[in-house]
Short mmCIF file of C-alpha atoms and ligand atoms in Angstrom, two decimals:
data_model
loop_
_atom_site.label_atom_id
_atom_site.label_comp_id
_atom_site.label_asym_id
_atom_site.label_seq_id
_atom_site.Cartn_x
_atom_site.Cartn_y
_atom_site.Cartn_z
CA UNK A 1 25.85 -24.93 19.32
CA UNK A 2 24.81 -28.75 17.70
CA UNK A 3 22.30 -30.19 20.23
CA UNK A 4 22.66 -34.15 20.63
CA UNK A 5 19.98 -35.05 18.15
CA UNK A 6 22.65 -33.05 15.33
CA UNK A 7 20.44 -30.01 14.56
CA UNK A 8 22.18 -26.83 14.52
CA UNK A 9 18.94 -24.77 16.33
CA UNK A 10 19.33 -21.47 14.04
CA UNK A 11 21.35 -22.54 11.07
CA UNK A 12 18.35 -21.62 9.69
CA UNK A 13 18.83 -17.88 10.01
CA UNK A 14 22.50 -18.17 8.53
CA UNK A 15 20.64 -19.91 5.24
CA UNK A 16 18.21 -17.31 4.79
CA UNK A 17 21.09 -14.65 4.62
CA UNK A 18 22.94 -16.47 2.43
CA UNK A 19 20.46 -17.25 0.17
CA UNK A 20 19.05 -13.66 -0.37
CA UNK A 21 22.92 -12.72 -0.10
CA UNK A 22 24.39 -9.22 0.72
CA UNK A 23 23.07 -6.73 -1.62
CA UNK A 24 19.81 -8.03 -0.30
CA UNK A 25 20.08 -7.62 2.78
CA UNK A 26 18.37 -5.38 4.79
CA UNK A 27 18.85 -3.86 7.96
CA UNK A 28 17.24 -1.04 9.38
CA UNK A 29 17.81 2.82 9.83
CA UNK A 30 16.82 5.78 11.50
CA UNK A 31 14.43 8.77 10.17
CA UNK A 32 12.98 12.07 11.57
CA UNK A 33 11.21 14.21 9.56
CA UNK A 34 11.67 17.62 9.15
CA UNK A 35 9.19 20.74 7.88
CA UNK A 36 8.35 20.88 4.22
CA UNK A 37 9.89 17.72 2.11
CA UNK A 38 12.87 16.76 4.44
CA UNK A 39 13.74 13.35 6.31
CA UNK A 40 16.87 14.05 8.66
CA UNK A 41 19.58 11.18 9.07
CA UNK A 42 21.36 11.72 12.15
CA UNK A 43 22.43 15.35 10.99
CA UNK A 44 21.49 15.37 7.58
CA UNK A 45 18.28 16.94 6.42
CA UNK A 46 18.08 14.32 3.46
CA UNK A 47 14.95 15.68 0.68
CA UNK A 48 12.27 12.94 0.49
CA UNK A 49 11.53 10.65 -1.97
CA UNK A 50 10.68 7.41 -0.30
CA UNK A 51 7.99 8.10 2.21
CA UNK A 52 4.71 7.64 0.70
CA UNK A 53 3.05 10.94 2.82
CA UNK A 54 1.52 12.11 0.03
CA UNK A 55 -0.47 15.33 0.49
CA UNK A 56 2.78 15.95 3.26
CA UNK A 57 -0.28 15.27 6.52
CA UNK A 58 1.98 13.30 8.91
CA UNK A 59 3.52 16.83 9.85
CA UNK A 60 -0.31 18.45 9.47
CA UNK A 61 -1.26 20.75 12.22
CA UNK A 62 -4.47 19.36 12.07
CA UNK A 63 -4.11 16.48 12.22
CA UNK A 64 -1.92 16.78 15.27
CA UNK A 65 -4.28 19.25 16.92
CA UNK A 66 -6.61 15.81 16.30
CA UNK A 67 -5.03 13.40 17.91
CA UNK A 68 -3.82 15.59 21.41
CA UNK A 69 -7.50 16.96 21.78
CA UNK A 70 -8.18 12.77 21.81
CA UNK A 71 -5.32 11.88 23.84
CA UNK A 72 -6.35 14.33 26.55
CA UNK A 73 -10.24 12.66 25.84
CA UNK A 74 -9.45 9.54 25.95
CA UNK A 75 -6.17 8.85 26.74
CA UNK A 76 -3.55 7.07 24.59
CA UNK A 77 -4.32 3.14 24.51
CA UNK A 78 -7.69 1.50 23.25
CA UNK A 79 -7.29 -1.02 26.02
CA UNK A 80 -9.37 -3.50 24.97
CA UNK A 81 -10.38 -5.38 21.69
CA UNK A 82 -13.60 -3.75 19.85
CA UNK A 83 -15.19 -6.54 20.84
CA UNK A 84 -14.23 -6.30 24.49
CA UNK A 85 -14.58 -1.97 25.63
CA UNK A 86 -12.06 -0.90 23.24
CA UNK A 87 -14.84 0.75 20.51
CA UNK A 88 -15.33 4.51 22.07
CA UNK A 89 -17.22 6.64 19.96
CA UNK A 90 -14.28 7.85 18.40
CA UNK A 91 -14.13 4.14 16.90
CA UNK A 92 -17.77 4.71 15.64
CA UNK A 93 -17.24 8.23 14.40
CA UNK A 94 -14.56 7.41 12.24
CA UNK A 95 -16.15 4.31 10.58
CA UNK A 96 -20.16 6.48 10.22
CA UNK A 97 -17.49 8.77 8.64
CA UNK A 98 -15.62 6.43 5.96
CA UNK A 99 -19.00 4.79 5.12
CA UNK A 100 -20.13 7.80 4.09
CA UNK A 101 -17.06 9.22 2.51
CA UNK A 102 -17.11 5.60 0.65
CA UNK A 103 -20.76 6.08 0.18
CA UNK A 104 -21.20 2.40 1.44
CA UNK A 105 -23.22 1.16 3.52
CA UNK A 106 -20.71 0.24 6.01
CA UNK A 107 -17.24 0.58 6.88
CA UNK A 108 -14.54 -1.58 9.93
CA UNK A 109 -11.28 -0.25 11.13
CA UNK A 110 -8.02 -2.34 10.66
CA UNK A 111 -4.53 -2.07 12.64
CA UNK A 112 -2.97 -1.71 10.09
CA UNK A 113 -3.00 -2.13 6.21
CA UNK A 114 -1.52 -5.45 6.73
CA UNK A 115 -4.09 -6.89 9.50
CA UNK A 116 -6.51 -5.70 7.14
CA UNK A 117 -5.38 -7.93 4.16
CA UNK A 118 -3.99 -10.73 5.66
CA UNK A 119 -7.33 -11.75 7.78
CA UNK A 120 -10.10 -10.34 6.28
CA UNK A 121 -9.34 -12.60 3.17
CA UNK A 122 -9.57 -15.98 4.80
CA UNK A 123 -13.31 -15.35 5.83
CA UNK A 124 -13.86 -14.58 2.25
CA UNK A 125 -12.15 -17.97 1.03
CA UNK A 126 -11.72 -22.00 1.90
CA UNK A 127 -10.44 -24.56 0.04
CA UNK A 128 -13.74 -24.81 -2.36
CA UNK A 129 -12.43 -21.45 -3.78
CA UNK A 130 -10.43 -20.36 -6.79
CA UNK A 131 -8.50 -17.13 -6.08
CA UNK A 132 -7.30 -16.02 -9.26
CA UNK A 133 -4.31 -12.99 -8.02
CA UNK A 134 -3.31 -10.11 -10.43
CA UNK A 135 0.60 -11.09 -10.68
CA UNK A 136 2.42 -7.62 -8.72
CA UNK A 137 -0.10 -7.42 -5.56
CA UNK A 138 1.35 -6.91 -2.61
CA UNK A 139 2.30 -9.27 0.23
CA UNK A 140 -0.40 -8.80 1.87
CA UNK A 141 -2.88 -9.39 -0.36
CA UNK A 142 -0.88 -13.14 -1.15
CA UNK A 143 -0.52 -13.34 2.64
CA UNK A 144 -4.37 -13.56 3.29
CA UNK A 145 -5.73 -15.50 0.14
CA UNK A 146 -3.05 -18.09 1.42
CA UNK A 147 -4.15 -18.17 4.65
CA UNK A 148 -7.78 -18.92 3.48
CA UNK A 149 -6.02 -22.88 1.86
CA UNK A 150 -8.37 -21.43 -1.21
CA UNK A 151 -6.71 -22.67 -4.88
CA UNK A 152 -5.08 -18.97 -6.40
CA UNK A 153 -4.00 -18.40 -9.69
CA UNK A 154 -1.33 -15.38 -10.59
CA UNK A 155 -2.64 -13.91 -13.45
CA UNK A 156 -0.36 -11.65 -15.46
CA UNK A 157 -0.63 -8.15 -14.44
CA UNK A 158 -3.14 -5.75 -15.67
CA UNK A 159 -3.78 -8.49 -18.10
CA UNK A 160 -7.77 -9.19 -18.48
CA UNK A 161 -7.64 -11.26 -20.66
CA UNK A 162 -5.39 -14.27 -19.30
CA UNK A 163 -7.49 -13.61 -16.03
CA UNK A 164 -10.79 -14.03 -18.23
CA UNK A 165 -8.90 -17.53 -19.05
CA UNK A 166 -8.26 -18.82 -15.85
CA UNK A 167 -11.76 -17.26 -14.99
CA UNK A 168 -13.26 -19.25 -17.65
CA UNK A 169 -11.64 -22.72 -17.00
CA UNK A 170 -12.85 -22.65 -13.03
CA UNK A 171 -14.32 -25.26 -12.70
CA UNK A 172 -17.81 -25.53 -11.08
CA UNK A 173 -19.45 -25.18 -8.38
CA UNK A 174 -16.30 -23.04 -6.52
CA UNK A 175 -16.32 -19.78 -5.06
CA UNK A 176 -14.61 -16.74 -6.75
CA UNK A 177 -12.20 -14.11 -5.47
CA UNK A 178 -10.59 -11.51 -8.30
CA UNK A 179 -7.92 -9.45 -6.25
CA UNK A 180 -5.76 -7.09 -6.82
CA UNK A 181 -4.36 -2.85 -5.55
CA UNK A 182 -5.87 -0.19 -7.64
CA UNK A 183 -2.83 1.50 -7.62
CA UNK A 184 0.35 -0.86 -7.77
CA UNK A 185 2.76 0.05 -5.10
CA UNK A 186 5.79 -0.47 -6.71
CA UNK A 187 5.03 0.15 -10.42
CA UNK A 188 2.61 3.52 -9.46
CA UNK A 189 0.11 1.96 -12.31
CA UNK A 190 -2.99 1.62 -11.95
CA UNK A 191 -5.67 -1.27 -12.98
CA UNK A 192 -9.30 -0.87 -14.51
CA UNK A 193 -11.30 -1.40 -12.37
CA UNK A 194 -14.61 -1.60 -15.17
CA UNK A 195 -12.90 -4.37 -16.95
CA UNK A 196 -12.17 -5.80 -13.34
CA UNK A 197 -15.77 -5.21 -12.16
CA UNK A 198 -17.38 -6.55 -15.49
CA UNK A 199 -15.49 -9.37 -15.66
CA UNK A 200 -15.82 -10.46 -11.98
CA UNK A 201 -19.61 -9.67 -12.85
CA UNK A 202 -20.15 -12.24 -15.48
CA UNK A 203 -18.02 -14.80 -14.02
CA UNK A 204 -20.26 -14.09 -10.57
CA UNK A 205 -16.61 -13.71 -9.07
CA UNK A 206 -16.01 -12.11 -4.92
CA UNK A 207 -13.87 -8.14 -6.97
CA UNK A 208 -11.61 -7.83 -4.01
CA UNK A 209 -9.30 -4.39 -3.80
CA UNK A 210 -6.52 -2.78 -1.54
CA UNK A 211 -6.85 1.07 -2.33
CA UNK A 212 -3.74 2.15 -0.45
CA UNK A 213 -2.28 4.61 -2.90
CA UNK A 214 -4.99 5.83 -5.02
CA UNK A 215 -6.50 6.63 -1.52
CA UNK A 216 -6.72 10.74 -1.05
CA UNK A 217 -5.09 11.17 -4.03
CA UNK A 218 -7.02 10.10 -7.08
CA UNK A 219 -10.79 10.04 -7.50
CA UNK A 220 -12.77 12.47 -6.97
CA UNK A 221 -12.84 14.23 -3.05
CA UNK A 222 -9.96 11.84 -3.06
CA UNK A 223 -11.76 9.20 -2.73
CA UNK A 224 -9.68 6.38 -4.52
CA UNK A 225 -10.68 4.26 -7.71
CA UNK A 226 -12.58 1.73 -5.57
CA UNK A 227 -14.05 2.61 -2.07
CA UNK A 228 -16.68 4.02 -4.54
CA UNK A 229 -17.05 1.56 -6.81
CA UNK A 230 -20.33 0.06 -6.68
CA UNK A 231 -19.53 -2.56 -8.27
CA UNK A 232 -16.05 -3.46 -5.98
CA UNK A 233 -17.39 -5.99 -2.87
CA UNK A 234 -14.75 -5.41 -0.71
CA UNK A 235 -12.25 -2.21 -0.47
CA UNK A 236 -9.93 -1.17 1.95
CA UNK A 237 -7.45 1.14 2.69
CA UNK A 238 -5.19 2.12 5.01
CA UNK A 239 -4.18 5.61 7.20
CA UNK A 240 -0.25 5.37 6.51
CA UNK A 241 0.00 6.52 3.67
CA UNK A 242 -2.05 9.88 2.36
CA UNK A 243 -4.38 10.48 5.47
CA UNK A 244 -1.45 10.46 7.83
CA UNK A 245 -2.02 8.17 10.31
CA UNK A 246 -1.76 4.45 10.48
CA UNK A 247 -4.52 1.82 10.71
CA UNK A 248 -6.68 0.29 7.45
CA UNK A 249 -10.55 0.03 7.16
CA UNK A 250 -12.53 -2.02 5.11
CA UNK A 251 -16.08 -0.77 3.50
CA UNK A 252 -18.78 -3.24 2.22
CA UNK A 253 -22.47 -4.04 3.28
CA UNK A 254 -23.66 -3.51 6.44
CA UNK A 255 -24.70 -7.47 6.05
CA UNK A 256 -20.60 -8.46 5.20
CA UNK A 257 -19.29 -6.32 8.25
CA UNK A 258 -21.43 -8.03 10.88
CA UNK A 259 -20.11 -10.88 9.15
CA UNK A 260 -16.41 -9.84 10.17
CA UNK A 261 -16.77 -9.01 13.80
CA UNK A 262 -18.11 -12.06 14.12
CA UNK A 263 -15.66 -14.18 12.07
CA UNK A 264 -12.50 -11.95 10.97
CA UNK A 265 -9.55 -13.02 13.69
CA UNK A 266 -7.56 -9.51 12.84
CA UNK A 267 -10.65 -8.00 14.19
CA UNK A 268 -11.19 -9.86 16.87
CA UNK A 269 -8.30 -10.92 18.70
CA UNK A 270 -6.21 -7.16 18.58
CA UNK A 271 -6.60 -4.48 20.57
CA UNK A 272 -8.24 -1.18 18.87
CA UNK A 273 -6.55 1.77 17.45
CA UNK A 274 -4.99 3.94 19.71
CA UNK A 275 -7.47 6.99 20.09
CA UNK A 276 -4.74 9.61 19.44
CA UNK A 277 -4.62 7.67 16.00
CA UNK A 278 -8.00 7.33 15.11
CA UNK A 279 -8.62 11.30 15.72
CA UNK A 280 -5.96 11.66 13.41
CA UNK A 281 -6.93 9.27 10.20
CA UNK A 282 -10.89 11.18 11.05
CA UNK A 283 -9.37 14.98 10.55
CA UNK A 284 -7.57 13.20 7.30
CA UNK A 285 -10.68 12.03 6.01
CA UNK A 286 -12.26 15.08 7.12
CA UNK A 287 -10.03 17.18 5.10
CA UNK A 288 -9.47 14.68 1.44
CA UNK A 289 -12.56 16.36 -0.19
CA UNK A 290 -11.32 20.04 0.26
CA UNK A 291 -6.60 18.55 -0.64
CA UNK A 292 -7.86 18.72 -5.04
CA UNK A 293 -5.24 22.12 -5.16
CA UNK A 294 -2.77 19.90 -3.62
CA UNK A 295 -3.58 16.26 -5.77
CA UNK A 296 -3.85 18.09 -9.79
CA UNK A 297 0.27 19.92 -7.96
CA UNK A 298 0.92 16.52 -6.81
CA UNK A 299 -0.71 14.56 -10.65
CA UNK A 300 1.09 17.54 -12.23
CA UNK A 301 4.68 17.64 -10.26
CA UNK A 302 4.63 13.47 -11.40
CA UNK A 303 4.49 13.84 -14.94
CA UNK A 304 6.87 16.39 -15.04
CA UNK A 305 9.34 13.87 -12.93
CA UNK A 306 8.01 11.69 -15.36
CA UNK A 307 9.36 13.29 -18.44
CA UNK A 308 12.28 14.24 -17.36
CA UNK A 309 13.88 11.05 -17.32
CA UNK A 310 11.99 9.94 -20.34
CA UNK A 311 13.60 12.36 -21.86
CA UNK A 312 16.74 11.52 -20.51
CA UNK A 313 15.98 7.53 -22.04
CA UNK A 314 15.17 6.28 -18.39
CA UNK A 315 12.73 3.69 -18.17
CA UNK A 316 9.71 4.63 -15.37
CA UNK A 317 7.54 1.19 -16.30
CA UNK A 318 4.43 2.31 -16.27
CA UNK A 319 4.15 4.78 -13.48
CA UNK A 320 0.51 6.72 -14.55
CA UNK A 321 0.49 8.27 -11.03
CA UNK A 322 2.44 10.12 -7.56
CA UNK A 323 4.88 6.63 -7.27
CA UNK A 324 7.48 6.64 -10.57
CA UNK A 325 10.25 3.68 -10.68
CA UNK A 326 13.23 4.36 -11.57
CA UNK A 327 13.86 0.61 -12.64
CA UNK A 328 17.26 0.36 -12.71
CA UNK A 329 18.07 -4.03 -13.26
CA UNK A 330 20.62 -5.15 -10.41
CA UNK A 331 20.33 -4.80 -6.98
CA UNK A 332 24.00 -3.81 -6.83
CA UNK A 333 23.32 -1.04 -9.07
CA UNK A 334 20.09 -0.11 -7.38
CA UNK A 335 22.06 0.35 -4.49
CA UNK A 336 25.20 1.93 -6.02
CA UNK A 337 22.32 4.89 -7.26
CA UNK A 338 20.96 4.85 -3.98
CA UNK A 339 24.14 5.42 -1.57
CA UNK A 340 24.92 8.59 -5.00
CA UNK A 341 21.89 10.43 -4.33
CA UNK A 342 22.18 10.07 -0.32
CA UNK A 343 25.38 11.46 -0.19
CA UNK A 344 23.75 14.49 -2.41
CA UNK A 345 20.87 15.05 -0.07
CA UNK A 346 18.18 13.08 -1.72
CA UNK A 347 16.64 10.06 -0.13
CA UNK A 348 15.44 7.35 -2.79
CA UNK A 349 15.24 3.94 -1.50
CA UNK A 350 16.31 1.47 -2.97
CA UNK A 351 13.80 -1.09 -3.83
CA UNK A 352 15.12 -5.31 -4.92
CA UNK A 353 14.18 -8.44 -4.46
CA UNK A 354 11.85 -10.67 -2.90
CA UNK A 355 9.98 -6.93 -2.54
CA UNK A 356 10.21 -6.89 -6.60
CA UNK A 357 11.20 -9.20 -9.32
CA UNK A 358 14.32 -10.87 -9.65
CA UNK A 359 15.88 -8.57 -12.30
CA UNK A 360 13.80 -5.30 -11.53
CA UNK A 361 15.43 -3.22 -8.65
CA UNK A 362 14.41 0.12 -9.13
CA UNK A 363 14.38 2.95 -7.01
CA UNK A 364 10.82 3.50 -6.45
CA UNK A 365 10.28 7.35 -6.39
CA UNK A 366 7.56 9.03 -4.74
CA UNK A 367 6.52 12.68 -5.19
CA UNK A 368 4.72 14.40 -2.95
CA UNK A 369 1.94 17.38 -2.81
CA UNK A 370 4.82 19.79 -1.17
CA UNK A 371 7.89 19.22 -3.68
CA UNK A 372 8.38 22.01 -6.05
CA UNK A 373 10.01 21.81 -9.59
CA UNK A 374 13.43 22.50 -7.99
CA UNK A 375 13.41 19.27 -5.95
CA UNK A 376 12.72 17.36 -9.15
CA UNK A 377 15.86 19.76 -10.92
CA UNK A 378 17.62 18.14 -7.59
CA UNK A 379 16.63 14.92 -8.04
CA UNK A 380 17.41 14.91 -11.92
CA UNK A 381 20.28 16.57 -11.92
CA UNK A 382 21.80 14.44 -9.68
CA UNK A 383 20.59 11.51 -11.14
CA UNK A 384 21.73 12.20 -14.55
CA UNK A 385 25.37 13.13 -12.82
CA UNK A 386 25.33 9.22 -11.12
CA UNK A 387 24.03 7.11 -14.08
CA UNK A 388 25.90 5.83 -16.35
C1 PLP B 401 -1.40 -2.14 -1.51
C2 PLP B 401 -0.74 -1.77 0.48
N1 PLP B 401 -1.50 -2.98 1.26
C3 PLP B 401 -1.27 -3.04 2.10
C4 PLP B 401 -0.22 -2.21 2.59
C5 PLP B 401 0.06 -2.32 3.52
O1 PLP B 401 -0.72 -1.68 4.86
P1 PLP B 401 -0.46 -1.11 6.11
O2 PLP B 401 1.41 -0.27 6.23
O3 PLP B 401 -0.77 -0.55 7.12
O4 PLP B 401 0.05 -2.02 7.19
C6 PLP B 401 0.80 -1.79 1.64
C7 PLP B 401 2.05 -1.29 2.45
O5 PLP B 401 1.73 -0.76 3.59
C8 PLP B 401 0.60 -1.92 0.63
O6 PLP B 401 1.17 -1.04 -0.49
#
């Protein structure tokens, strides 16, 4: 409907769809978890190569028991912001466990990784800052940097020479930041945290790293690549991936955490995480050190998948972790391949622009510690038949 002012109120919605084109239009589908590495869609079990449940903890009886006990004790909701009356002993206990696990002075919980990045970064940078962000950093990091109103530039992915050039060009007196993921969510490669820390030290930059896809999977006791790194100023972890729960946290100095309790809107103006979710996350963090065999299996099976793909001439990009992209090119091709896999009982979701750069649509194959060689065989066999 067009108003008297000649404005079609909702035209922008249709325009957005048109701009995106049919092959990049998204819709929601429903899945439910099954035993083992399977998800159910309707009445069909699908072999899961798409969730981020790297260690299979989302269905773990120990997490379920912890969540159930917390729900009995504290109820289903935290009822208020942490700063009002929503801070329970359980939240405190998880923060203490996270600080100890990360060998840091302090930790703070957030409702999600997106919320943490989107609201922490604007407390660190302002108009007088210059923030350098890896070209492939997660949308939440970019969102936070943009919300800070800082000047920002993207450095070429993992290109530390380019990053240094940009640091050298920074005007005198600005506050500098370096922002990256440690394991890149869509490519499965890692950054070199030592190199970033060297540059941050040399140029006096704040180093902010998102360890979402490394936590639980890489590093000593599954502590990721940034959380325990003594020269990373601010490290974020999430519970929605290897920790089988939901929510996120930041680790840093005590004084920074105190600063955020007073300044970070994503902590102040939001209801605290629900007790069952906190308890599941706590159980996961307590379990992580003993999951070394699962981590080793995960890396071994990921290496096996990469090898099988590369032997067949398929492009897995720079993957070196449990995330193995299969680069296909155009969205239509990626969708067609995902559909073919699904028809054969395998779930491998196509990831398309704008989530990934144009021309790099892919299947993001995600390994889990309960995948066995026969699952890889099944995947590779169907891919061999379906991909010319
Ligand atoms: C690197 C990275 N950071 C943050 C997030 C967001 O975390 P959450 O799902 O807890 O909002 C994601 C994806 O979910 C991610 O891949």
